Coordinates of C-alpha atoms and ligand atoms in Angstrom, one line a residue:
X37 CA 101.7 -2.8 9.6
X38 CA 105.0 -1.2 8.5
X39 CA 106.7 1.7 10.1
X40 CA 108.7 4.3 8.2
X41 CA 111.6 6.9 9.4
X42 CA 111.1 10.7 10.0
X43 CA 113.7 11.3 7.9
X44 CA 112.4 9.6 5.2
X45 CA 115.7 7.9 3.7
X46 CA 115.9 4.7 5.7
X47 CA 114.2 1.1 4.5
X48 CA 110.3 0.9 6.0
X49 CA 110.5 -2.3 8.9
X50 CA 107.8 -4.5 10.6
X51 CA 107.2 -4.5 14.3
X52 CA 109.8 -6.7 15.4
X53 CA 112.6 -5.1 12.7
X54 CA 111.7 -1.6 14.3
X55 CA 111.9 -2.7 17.8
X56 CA 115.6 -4.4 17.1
X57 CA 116.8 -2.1 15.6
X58 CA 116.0 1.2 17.6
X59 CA 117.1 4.7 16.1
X60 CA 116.8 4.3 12.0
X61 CA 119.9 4.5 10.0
X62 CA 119.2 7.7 8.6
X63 CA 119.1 8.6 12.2
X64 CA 115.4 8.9 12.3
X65 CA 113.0 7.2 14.5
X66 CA 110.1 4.8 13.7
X67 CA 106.8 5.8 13.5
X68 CA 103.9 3.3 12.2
X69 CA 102.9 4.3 8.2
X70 CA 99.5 4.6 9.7
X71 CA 97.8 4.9 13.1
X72 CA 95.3 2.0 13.6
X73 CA 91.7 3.9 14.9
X74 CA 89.8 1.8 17.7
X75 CA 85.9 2.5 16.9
X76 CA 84.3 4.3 20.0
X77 CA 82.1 1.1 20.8
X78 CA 85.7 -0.7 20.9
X79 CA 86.7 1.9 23.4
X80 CA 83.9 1.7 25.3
X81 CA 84.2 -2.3 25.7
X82 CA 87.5 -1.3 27.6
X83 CA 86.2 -0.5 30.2
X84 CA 86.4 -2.7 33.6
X85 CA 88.7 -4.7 31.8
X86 CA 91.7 -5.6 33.8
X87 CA 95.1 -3.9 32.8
X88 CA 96.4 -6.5 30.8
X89 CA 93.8 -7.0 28.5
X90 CA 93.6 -3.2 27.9
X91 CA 96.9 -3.6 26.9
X92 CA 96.3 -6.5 24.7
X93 CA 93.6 -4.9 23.1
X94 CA 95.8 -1.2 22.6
X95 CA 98.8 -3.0 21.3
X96 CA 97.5 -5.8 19.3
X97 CA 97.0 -3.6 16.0
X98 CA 100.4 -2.0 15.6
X99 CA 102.2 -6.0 16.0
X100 CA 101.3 -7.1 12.5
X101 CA 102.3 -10.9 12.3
X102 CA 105.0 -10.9 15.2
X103 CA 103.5 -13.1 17.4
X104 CA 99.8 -14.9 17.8
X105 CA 97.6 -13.7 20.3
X106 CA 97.9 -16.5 22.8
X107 CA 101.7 -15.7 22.4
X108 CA 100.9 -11.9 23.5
X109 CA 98.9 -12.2 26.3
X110 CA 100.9 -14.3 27.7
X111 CA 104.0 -12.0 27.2
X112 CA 101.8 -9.5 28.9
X113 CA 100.8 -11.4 32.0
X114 CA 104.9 -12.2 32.5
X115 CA 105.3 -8.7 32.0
X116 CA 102.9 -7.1 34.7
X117 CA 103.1 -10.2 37.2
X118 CA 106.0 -8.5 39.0
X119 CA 104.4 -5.0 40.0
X120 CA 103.0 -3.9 43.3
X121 CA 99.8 -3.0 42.7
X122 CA 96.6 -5.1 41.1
X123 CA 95.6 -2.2 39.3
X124 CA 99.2 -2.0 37.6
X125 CA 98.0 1.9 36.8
X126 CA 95.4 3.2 39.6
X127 CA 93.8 6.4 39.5
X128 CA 93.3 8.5 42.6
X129 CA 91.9 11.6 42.9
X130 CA 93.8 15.1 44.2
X131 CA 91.3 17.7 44.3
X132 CA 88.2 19.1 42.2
X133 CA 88.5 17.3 38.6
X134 CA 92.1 16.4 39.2
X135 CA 93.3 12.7 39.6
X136 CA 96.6 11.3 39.3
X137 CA 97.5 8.2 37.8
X138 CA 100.0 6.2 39.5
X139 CA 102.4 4.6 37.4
X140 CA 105.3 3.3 40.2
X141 CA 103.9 0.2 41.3
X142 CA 106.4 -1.7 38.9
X143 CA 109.2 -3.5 40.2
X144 CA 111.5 -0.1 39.9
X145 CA 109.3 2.0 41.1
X146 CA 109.2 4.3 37.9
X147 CA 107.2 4.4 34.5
X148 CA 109.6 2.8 32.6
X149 CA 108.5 -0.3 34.1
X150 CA 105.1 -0.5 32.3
X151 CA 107.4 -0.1 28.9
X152 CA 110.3 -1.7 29.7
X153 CA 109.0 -5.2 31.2
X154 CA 106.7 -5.3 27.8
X155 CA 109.9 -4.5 25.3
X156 CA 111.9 -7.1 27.4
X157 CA 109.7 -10.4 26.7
X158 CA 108.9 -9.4 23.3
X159 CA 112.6 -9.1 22.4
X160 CA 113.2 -12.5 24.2
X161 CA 110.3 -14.0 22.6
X162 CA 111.6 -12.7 18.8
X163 CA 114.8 -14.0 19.9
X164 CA 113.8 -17.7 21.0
X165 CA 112.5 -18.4 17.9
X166 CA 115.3 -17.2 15.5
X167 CA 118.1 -18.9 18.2
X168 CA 119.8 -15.6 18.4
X169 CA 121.6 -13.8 20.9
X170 CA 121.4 -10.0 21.2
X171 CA 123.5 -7.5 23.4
X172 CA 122.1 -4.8 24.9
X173 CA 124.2 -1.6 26.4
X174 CA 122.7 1.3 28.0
X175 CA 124.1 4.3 29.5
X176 CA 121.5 6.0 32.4
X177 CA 121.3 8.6 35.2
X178 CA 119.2 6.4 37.3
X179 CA 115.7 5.1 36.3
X180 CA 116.3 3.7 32.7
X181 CA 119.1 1.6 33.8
X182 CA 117.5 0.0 36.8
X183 CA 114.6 -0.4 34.2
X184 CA 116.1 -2.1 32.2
X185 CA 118.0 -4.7 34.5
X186 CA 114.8 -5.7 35.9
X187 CA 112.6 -6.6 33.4
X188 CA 116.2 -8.3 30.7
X189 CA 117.2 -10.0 34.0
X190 CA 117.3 -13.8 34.1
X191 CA 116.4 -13.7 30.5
X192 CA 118.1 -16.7 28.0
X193 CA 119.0 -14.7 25.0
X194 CA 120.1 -11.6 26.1
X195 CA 123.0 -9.9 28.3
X196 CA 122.7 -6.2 29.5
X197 CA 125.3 -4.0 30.5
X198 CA 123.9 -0.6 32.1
X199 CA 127.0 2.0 32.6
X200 CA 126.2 5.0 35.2
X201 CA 128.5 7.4 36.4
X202 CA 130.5 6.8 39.1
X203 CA 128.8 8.4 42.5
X204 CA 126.4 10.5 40.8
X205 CA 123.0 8.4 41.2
X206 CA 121.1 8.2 44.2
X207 CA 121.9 5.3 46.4
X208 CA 118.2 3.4 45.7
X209 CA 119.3 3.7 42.0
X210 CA 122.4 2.3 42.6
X211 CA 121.3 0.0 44.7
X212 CA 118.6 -1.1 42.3
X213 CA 121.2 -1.7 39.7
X214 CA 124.0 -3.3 41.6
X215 CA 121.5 -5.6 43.7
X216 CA 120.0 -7.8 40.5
X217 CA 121.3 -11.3 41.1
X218 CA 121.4 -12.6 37.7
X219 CA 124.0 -13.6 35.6
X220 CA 123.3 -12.1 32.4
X221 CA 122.8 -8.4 33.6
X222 CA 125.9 -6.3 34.7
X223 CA 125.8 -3.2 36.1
X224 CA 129.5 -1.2 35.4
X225 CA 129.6 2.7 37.5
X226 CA 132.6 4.4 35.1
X227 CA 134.2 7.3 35.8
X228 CA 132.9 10.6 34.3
X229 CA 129.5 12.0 34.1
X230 CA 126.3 11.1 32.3
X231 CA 127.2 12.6 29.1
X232 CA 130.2 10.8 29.4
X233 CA 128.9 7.1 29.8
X234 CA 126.5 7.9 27.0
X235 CA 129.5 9.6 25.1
X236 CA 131.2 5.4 25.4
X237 CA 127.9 4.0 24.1
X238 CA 127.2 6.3 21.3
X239 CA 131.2 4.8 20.5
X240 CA 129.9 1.3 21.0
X241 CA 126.8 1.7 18.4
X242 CA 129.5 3.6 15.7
X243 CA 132.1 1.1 15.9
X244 CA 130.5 -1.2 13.1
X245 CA 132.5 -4.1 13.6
X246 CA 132.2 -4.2 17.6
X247 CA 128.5 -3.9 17.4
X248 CA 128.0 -6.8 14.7
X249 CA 130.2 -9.0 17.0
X250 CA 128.6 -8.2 20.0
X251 CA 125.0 -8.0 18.3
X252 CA 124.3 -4.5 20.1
X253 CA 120.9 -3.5 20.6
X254 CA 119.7 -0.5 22.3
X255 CA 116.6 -0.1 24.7
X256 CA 116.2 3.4 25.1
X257 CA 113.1 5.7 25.3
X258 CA 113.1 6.6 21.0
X259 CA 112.6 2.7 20.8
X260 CA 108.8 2.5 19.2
X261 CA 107.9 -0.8 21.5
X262 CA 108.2 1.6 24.5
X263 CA 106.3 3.8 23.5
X264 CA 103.4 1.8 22.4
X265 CA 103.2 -0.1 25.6
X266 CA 102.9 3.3 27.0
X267 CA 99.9 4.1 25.4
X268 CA 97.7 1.4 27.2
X269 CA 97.6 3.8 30.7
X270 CA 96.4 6.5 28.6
X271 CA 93.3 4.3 27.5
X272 CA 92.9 2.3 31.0
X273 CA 93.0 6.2 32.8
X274 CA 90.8 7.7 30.2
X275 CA 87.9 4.7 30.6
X276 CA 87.6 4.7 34.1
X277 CA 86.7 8.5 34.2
X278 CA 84.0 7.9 31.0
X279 CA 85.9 8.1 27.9
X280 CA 84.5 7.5 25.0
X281 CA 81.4 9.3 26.2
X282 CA 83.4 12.2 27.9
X283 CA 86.6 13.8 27.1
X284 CA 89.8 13.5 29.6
X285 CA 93.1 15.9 29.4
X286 CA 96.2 15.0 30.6
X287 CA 99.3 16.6 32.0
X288 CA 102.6 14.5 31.3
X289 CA 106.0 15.3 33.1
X290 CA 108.5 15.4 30.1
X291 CA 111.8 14.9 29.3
X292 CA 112.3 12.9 26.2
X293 CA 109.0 13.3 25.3
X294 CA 108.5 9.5 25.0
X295 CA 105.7 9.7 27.4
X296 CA 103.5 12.7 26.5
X297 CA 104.1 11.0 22.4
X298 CA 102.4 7.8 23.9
X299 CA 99.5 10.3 24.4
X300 CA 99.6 11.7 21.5
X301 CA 99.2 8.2 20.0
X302 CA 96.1 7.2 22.0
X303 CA 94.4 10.3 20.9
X304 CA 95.3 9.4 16.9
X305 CA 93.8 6.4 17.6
X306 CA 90.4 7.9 18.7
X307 CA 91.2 8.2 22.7
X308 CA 88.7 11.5 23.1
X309 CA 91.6 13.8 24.4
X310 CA 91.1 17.0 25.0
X311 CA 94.5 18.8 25.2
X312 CA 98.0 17.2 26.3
X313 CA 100.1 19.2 28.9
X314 CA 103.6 19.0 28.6
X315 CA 105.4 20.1 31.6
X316 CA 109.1 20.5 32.2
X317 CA 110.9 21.5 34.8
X318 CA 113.6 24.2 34.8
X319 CA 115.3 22.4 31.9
X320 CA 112.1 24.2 30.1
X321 CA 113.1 24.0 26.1
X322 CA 109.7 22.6 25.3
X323 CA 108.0 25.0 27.2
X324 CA 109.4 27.8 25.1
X325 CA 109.0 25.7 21.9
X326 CA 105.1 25.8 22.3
X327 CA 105.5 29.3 23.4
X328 CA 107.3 31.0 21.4
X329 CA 107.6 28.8 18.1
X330 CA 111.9 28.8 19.0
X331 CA 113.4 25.3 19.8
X332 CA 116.6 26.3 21.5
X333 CA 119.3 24.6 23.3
X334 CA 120.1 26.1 26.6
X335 CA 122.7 23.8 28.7
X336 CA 121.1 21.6 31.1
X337 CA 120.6 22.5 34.6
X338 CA 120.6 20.1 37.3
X339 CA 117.5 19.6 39.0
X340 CA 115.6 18.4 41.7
X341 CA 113.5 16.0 38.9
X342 CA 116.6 14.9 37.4
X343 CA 114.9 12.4 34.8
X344 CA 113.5 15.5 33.1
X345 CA 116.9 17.4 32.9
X346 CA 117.6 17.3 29.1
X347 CA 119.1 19.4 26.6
X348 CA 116.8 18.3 23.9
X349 CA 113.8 15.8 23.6
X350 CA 114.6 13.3 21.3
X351 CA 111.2 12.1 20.6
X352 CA 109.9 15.2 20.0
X353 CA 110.9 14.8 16.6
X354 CA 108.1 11.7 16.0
X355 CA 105.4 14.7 16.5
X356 CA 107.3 17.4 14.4
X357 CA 107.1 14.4 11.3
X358 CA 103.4 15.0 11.9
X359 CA 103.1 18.7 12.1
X360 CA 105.6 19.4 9.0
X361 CA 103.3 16.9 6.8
X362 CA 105.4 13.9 7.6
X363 CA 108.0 15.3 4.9
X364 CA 111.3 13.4 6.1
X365 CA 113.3 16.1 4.0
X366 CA 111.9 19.0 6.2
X367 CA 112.6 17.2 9.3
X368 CA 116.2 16.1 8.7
X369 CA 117.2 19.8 7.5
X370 CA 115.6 21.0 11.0
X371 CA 117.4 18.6 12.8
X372 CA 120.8 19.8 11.1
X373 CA 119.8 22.8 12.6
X374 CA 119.6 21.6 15.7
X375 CA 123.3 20.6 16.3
X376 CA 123.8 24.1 15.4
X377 CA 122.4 25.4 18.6
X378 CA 118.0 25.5 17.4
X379 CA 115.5 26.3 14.6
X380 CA 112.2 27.6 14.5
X381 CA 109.1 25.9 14.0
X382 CA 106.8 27.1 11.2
X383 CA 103.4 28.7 12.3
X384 CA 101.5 26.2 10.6
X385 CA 103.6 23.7 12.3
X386 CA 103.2 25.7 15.7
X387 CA 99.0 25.9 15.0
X388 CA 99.1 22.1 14.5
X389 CA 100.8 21.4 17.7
X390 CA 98.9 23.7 19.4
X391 CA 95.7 22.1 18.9
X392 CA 96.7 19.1 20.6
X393 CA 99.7 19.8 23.1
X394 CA 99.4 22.8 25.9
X395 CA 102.9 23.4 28.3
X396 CA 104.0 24.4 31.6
X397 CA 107.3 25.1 33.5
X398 CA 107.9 24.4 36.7
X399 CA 111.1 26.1 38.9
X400 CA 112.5 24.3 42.0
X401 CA 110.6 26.4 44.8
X402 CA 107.4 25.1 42.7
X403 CA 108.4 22.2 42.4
X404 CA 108.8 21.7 46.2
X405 CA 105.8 23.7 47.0
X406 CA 103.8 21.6 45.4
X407 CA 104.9 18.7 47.4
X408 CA 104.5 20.1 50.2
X409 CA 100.5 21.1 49.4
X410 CA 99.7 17.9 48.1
X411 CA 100.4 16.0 51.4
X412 CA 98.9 18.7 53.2
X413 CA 95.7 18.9 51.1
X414 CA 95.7 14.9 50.2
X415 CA 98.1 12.5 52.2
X416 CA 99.4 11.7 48.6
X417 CA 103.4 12.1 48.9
X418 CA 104.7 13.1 45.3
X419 CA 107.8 12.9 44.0
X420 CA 109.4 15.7 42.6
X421 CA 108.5 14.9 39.0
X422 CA 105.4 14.4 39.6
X423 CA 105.1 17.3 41.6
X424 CA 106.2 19.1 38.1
X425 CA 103.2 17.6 36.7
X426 CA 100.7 18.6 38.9
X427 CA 101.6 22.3 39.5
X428 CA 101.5 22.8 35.7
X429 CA 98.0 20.8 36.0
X430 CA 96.8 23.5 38.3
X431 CA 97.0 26.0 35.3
X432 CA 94.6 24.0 33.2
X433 CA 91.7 22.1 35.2
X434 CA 88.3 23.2 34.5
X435 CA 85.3 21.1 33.0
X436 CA 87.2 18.3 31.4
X437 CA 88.9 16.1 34.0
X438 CA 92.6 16.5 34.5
X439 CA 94.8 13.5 34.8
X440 CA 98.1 14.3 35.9
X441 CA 100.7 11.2 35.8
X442 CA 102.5 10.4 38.5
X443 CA 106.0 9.0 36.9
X444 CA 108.2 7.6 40.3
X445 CA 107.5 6.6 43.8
X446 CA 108.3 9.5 46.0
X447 CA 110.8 7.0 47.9
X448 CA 113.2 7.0 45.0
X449 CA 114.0 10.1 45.7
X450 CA 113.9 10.2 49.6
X451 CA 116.2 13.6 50.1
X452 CA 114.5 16.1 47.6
X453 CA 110.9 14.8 49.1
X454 CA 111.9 15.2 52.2
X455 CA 113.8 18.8 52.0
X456 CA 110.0 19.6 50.7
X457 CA 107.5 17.9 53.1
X458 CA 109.5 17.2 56.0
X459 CA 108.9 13.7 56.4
X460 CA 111.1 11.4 54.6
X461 CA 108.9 8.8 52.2
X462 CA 109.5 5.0 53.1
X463 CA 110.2 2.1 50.4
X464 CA 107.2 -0.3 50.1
X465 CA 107.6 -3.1 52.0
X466 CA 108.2 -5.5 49.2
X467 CA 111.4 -3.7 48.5
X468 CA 112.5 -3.0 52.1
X469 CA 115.4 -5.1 52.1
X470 CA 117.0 -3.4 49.1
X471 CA 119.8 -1.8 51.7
X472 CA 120.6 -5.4 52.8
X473 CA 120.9 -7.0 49.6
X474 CA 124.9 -7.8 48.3
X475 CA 125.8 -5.2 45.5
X476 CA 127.7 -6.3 42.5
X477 CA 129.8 -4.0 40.2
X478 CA 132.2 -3.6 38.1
X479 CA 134.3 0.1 38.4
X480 CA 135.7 0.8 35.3
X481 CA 137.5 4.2 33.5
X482 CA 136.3 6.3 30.9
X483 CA 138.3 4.3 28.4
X484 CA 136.1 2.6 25.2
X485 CA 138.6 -0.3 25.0
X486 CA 138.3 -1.3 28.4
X487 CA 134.7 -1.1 28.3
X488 CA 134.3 -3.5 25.1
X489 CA 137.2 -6.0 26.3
X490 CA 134.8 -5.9 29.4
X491 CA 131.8 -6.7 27.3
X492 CA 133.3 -9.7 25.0
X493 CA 134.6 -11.5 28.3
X494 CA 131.4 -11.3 29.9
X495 CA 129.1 -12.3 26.9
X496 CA 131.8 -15.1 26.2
X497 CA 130.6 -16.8 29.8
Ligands
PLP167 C1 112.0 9.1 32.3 C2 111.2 9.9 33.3 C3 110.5 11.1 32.9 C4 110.5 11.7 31.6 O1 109.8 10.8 30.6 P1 110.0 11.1 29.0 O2 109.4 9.9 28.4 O3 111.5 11.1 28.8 O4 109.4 12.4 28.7 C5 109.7 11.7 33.9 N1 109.8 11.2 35.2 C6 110.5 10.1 35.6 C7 110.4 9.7 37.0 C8 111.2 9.4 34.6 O5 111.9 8.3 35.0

């Protein structure tokens, strides 16, 4: 199994090379040379099958000869044994058709768990046997940082440093970043905004000689061992409502597209999905893609569903590889476009795309509506990116069954839900103490030197 760039120009890797390195050095991201298909009896055995043999079973084909499979399931079981729920990824039903797939029962209460604790003990497994040690820094507005400190923490060969900005996360992120006892993770809250922390790490990753010292490696969502580990809930959801036998859609709240790409993996490997939904929130430039054909940076706009608020989607580029006939050259001209402001997707790009991926936006008022209705109708509390999800959901049920995912625990984001519902959503009880446990942080200026003296000190321990 190798896996090749989507710009065509960087050196094919295997599994474990594409998961350490991250972003390709032609600037492309990895995608696997070819898709392995599961046979419809193979799907079918799937079902009942407890979470973590789904994923074994999902995941196993795109490893080649990283690890044996005793080695994997046992990274597995590490990975899920922390989450909340003995599902891992239950399904519950909203209305007519409709169900909505839980994905927060994970030690941060978002997604990125499922991905994140997976990507963690592989890299720590890679690492044990080759006695190296591996850096990783990651800039986050909230649920990718958290993410990542739980599932690296404790971890021998690895140190992670998460910067945030400086009173602009919500006090359970923060507190789920400065709370993590363990040596080796360190949370640092700079001064500046998100674009700015992310500004100091894309400095970190271009200063050559820093990042060989340091052995920088990066964990975030264009990574390909997230998103396969995201494709498992898309199988485990799919089975349980009669896939192979009967077709499932799904709606996917989006931001980088990592997600809803997962999806679109499951169906290449013969998942029987009907259409994928992306919806966005206000920050709507994949919306008007699908719509329109014109890929358009707009500014971002702050929202109530702040993981979705993005100027552009990185991994939407993994899908337009596909649709322009996986020519590298075509996509690296379009994304030369792109840091000029846009471009504009061919039609028979647009047609391909099309077949597979339907779209929604979702304002603010919707958003909180929607919140609102579904504890009125259901007793489920959403939060407000899942609430995204579900009112663009609305606009497609019918005969196939709709599964909308539901990508955070409504309690991470206590003051949006309850502006909307009226009733402020508790933590689970396994994390109640979060407010009493000693934070630990580091405050530190916008300044690159002082962050990478920081760094060398702290590895050097
Ligand atoms: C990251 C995130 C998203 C967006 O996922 P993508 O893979 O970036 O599209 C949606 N909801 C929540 C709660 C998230 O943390």
């Amino acid at each position: 199994m190798r896996y090749i760039s989507t710009r065509g120009q960087a050196p094919s890797l295997s599994f474990s090379e594409a998961m350490m390195t991250g972003l390709a050095r032609d600037g492309g991201l990895y995608v696997p040379q070819n898709v392995p298909v599961l046979s419809s009896d193979e799907i079918a055995a799937l079902a009942g099958l407890p979470y973590e043999e789904v994923a074994f079973r999902v995941m196993w084909p795109f490893l080649g000869d990283t690890f044996t499979k005793e080695e994997f399931q046992g990274l597995i079981a590490k990975a899920y044994a922390g989450f909340g729920h003995a599902a891992r990824a239950p399904l519950v039903q909203l209305g007519p058709n409709h169900f909505l797939l839980e994905l927060f029962h994970g030690p941060t209460l978002a997604f990125k768990d499922f991905a994140m604790q997976v990507i963690a003990q592989m890299m720590q497994a890679v690492l044990a046997k080759s006695g190296e040690r591996i850096t990783i820094v990651g800039a986050t507005s909230g649920d990718t940082g958290s993410a990542a400190m739980e599932a690296f923490r404790g971890l021998s060969n690895v140190d992670v440093f998460i910067l945030y900005p400086h009173g602009r996360v919500s006090e359970v992120q923060r507190r789920q970043m400065t709370t993590v006892a363990e040596s080796n993770v360190h949370a640092i809250a700079m001064d500046g905004d998100f674009d700015e922390a992310q500004g100091r790490l894309k400095d970190m990753f271009n200063d050559l000689d820093f990042r060989d010292e340091v052995r920088l490696a990066g964990v975030n969502s264009i990574n390909w061992a997230r998103v396969l580990a995201q494709v498992v809930y898309y199988f485990s959801a799919a089975v349980s409502l009669g896939a192979p036998h009967r077709a499932v859609s799904f709606t996917v709240p989006t931001g980088n597209f990592g997600d809803v790409f997962a999806g679109y993996i499951a169906r290449a490997m013969g998942l029987p999905i009907e259409k994928l939904v992306i919806a966005t929130n206000q920050n709507d430039i994949l919306d008007r893609a699908m719509k329109t054909g014109a890929y358009k940076t707009d500014g971002v706009k702050p929202s109530i569903s702040p993981s979705m608020d993005i100027q552009v989607s990185s991994n939407f580029e993994r899908v337009l590889f596909d649709a322009y006939g996986r020519d590298g050259a075509a996509v690296s001209a379009l994304m030369g476009e792109l840091k000029a402001g846009g471009f504009t997707i061919s039609q028979g790009a647009l047609e391909m795309l099309r077949e597979t991926f339907a779209s929604g936006r979702c304002d603010e008022d919707q958003t909180r509506a929607t919140i609102k209705a579904a504890f009125a109708g259901t007793g489920e509390v959403l939060c407000p990116h899942s609430a995204v999800g579900v009112w663009v959901a609305t606009d497609h049920l019918g005969a196939t069954p709709m599964i909308t995912l539901a990508t955070a625990h409504p309690a991470k984001f206590p003051d949006a839900v309850e502006a909307a519902m009226g009733v402020r959503p508790n933590l689970p009880l396994r994390m109640a103490d979060l407010f009493d446990r000693p934070e630990r942080v580091t405050r530190m200026p916008n300044d690159l030197a002082a962050l990478q003296a920081h760094i060398r000190e702290r590895i050097a321990n």
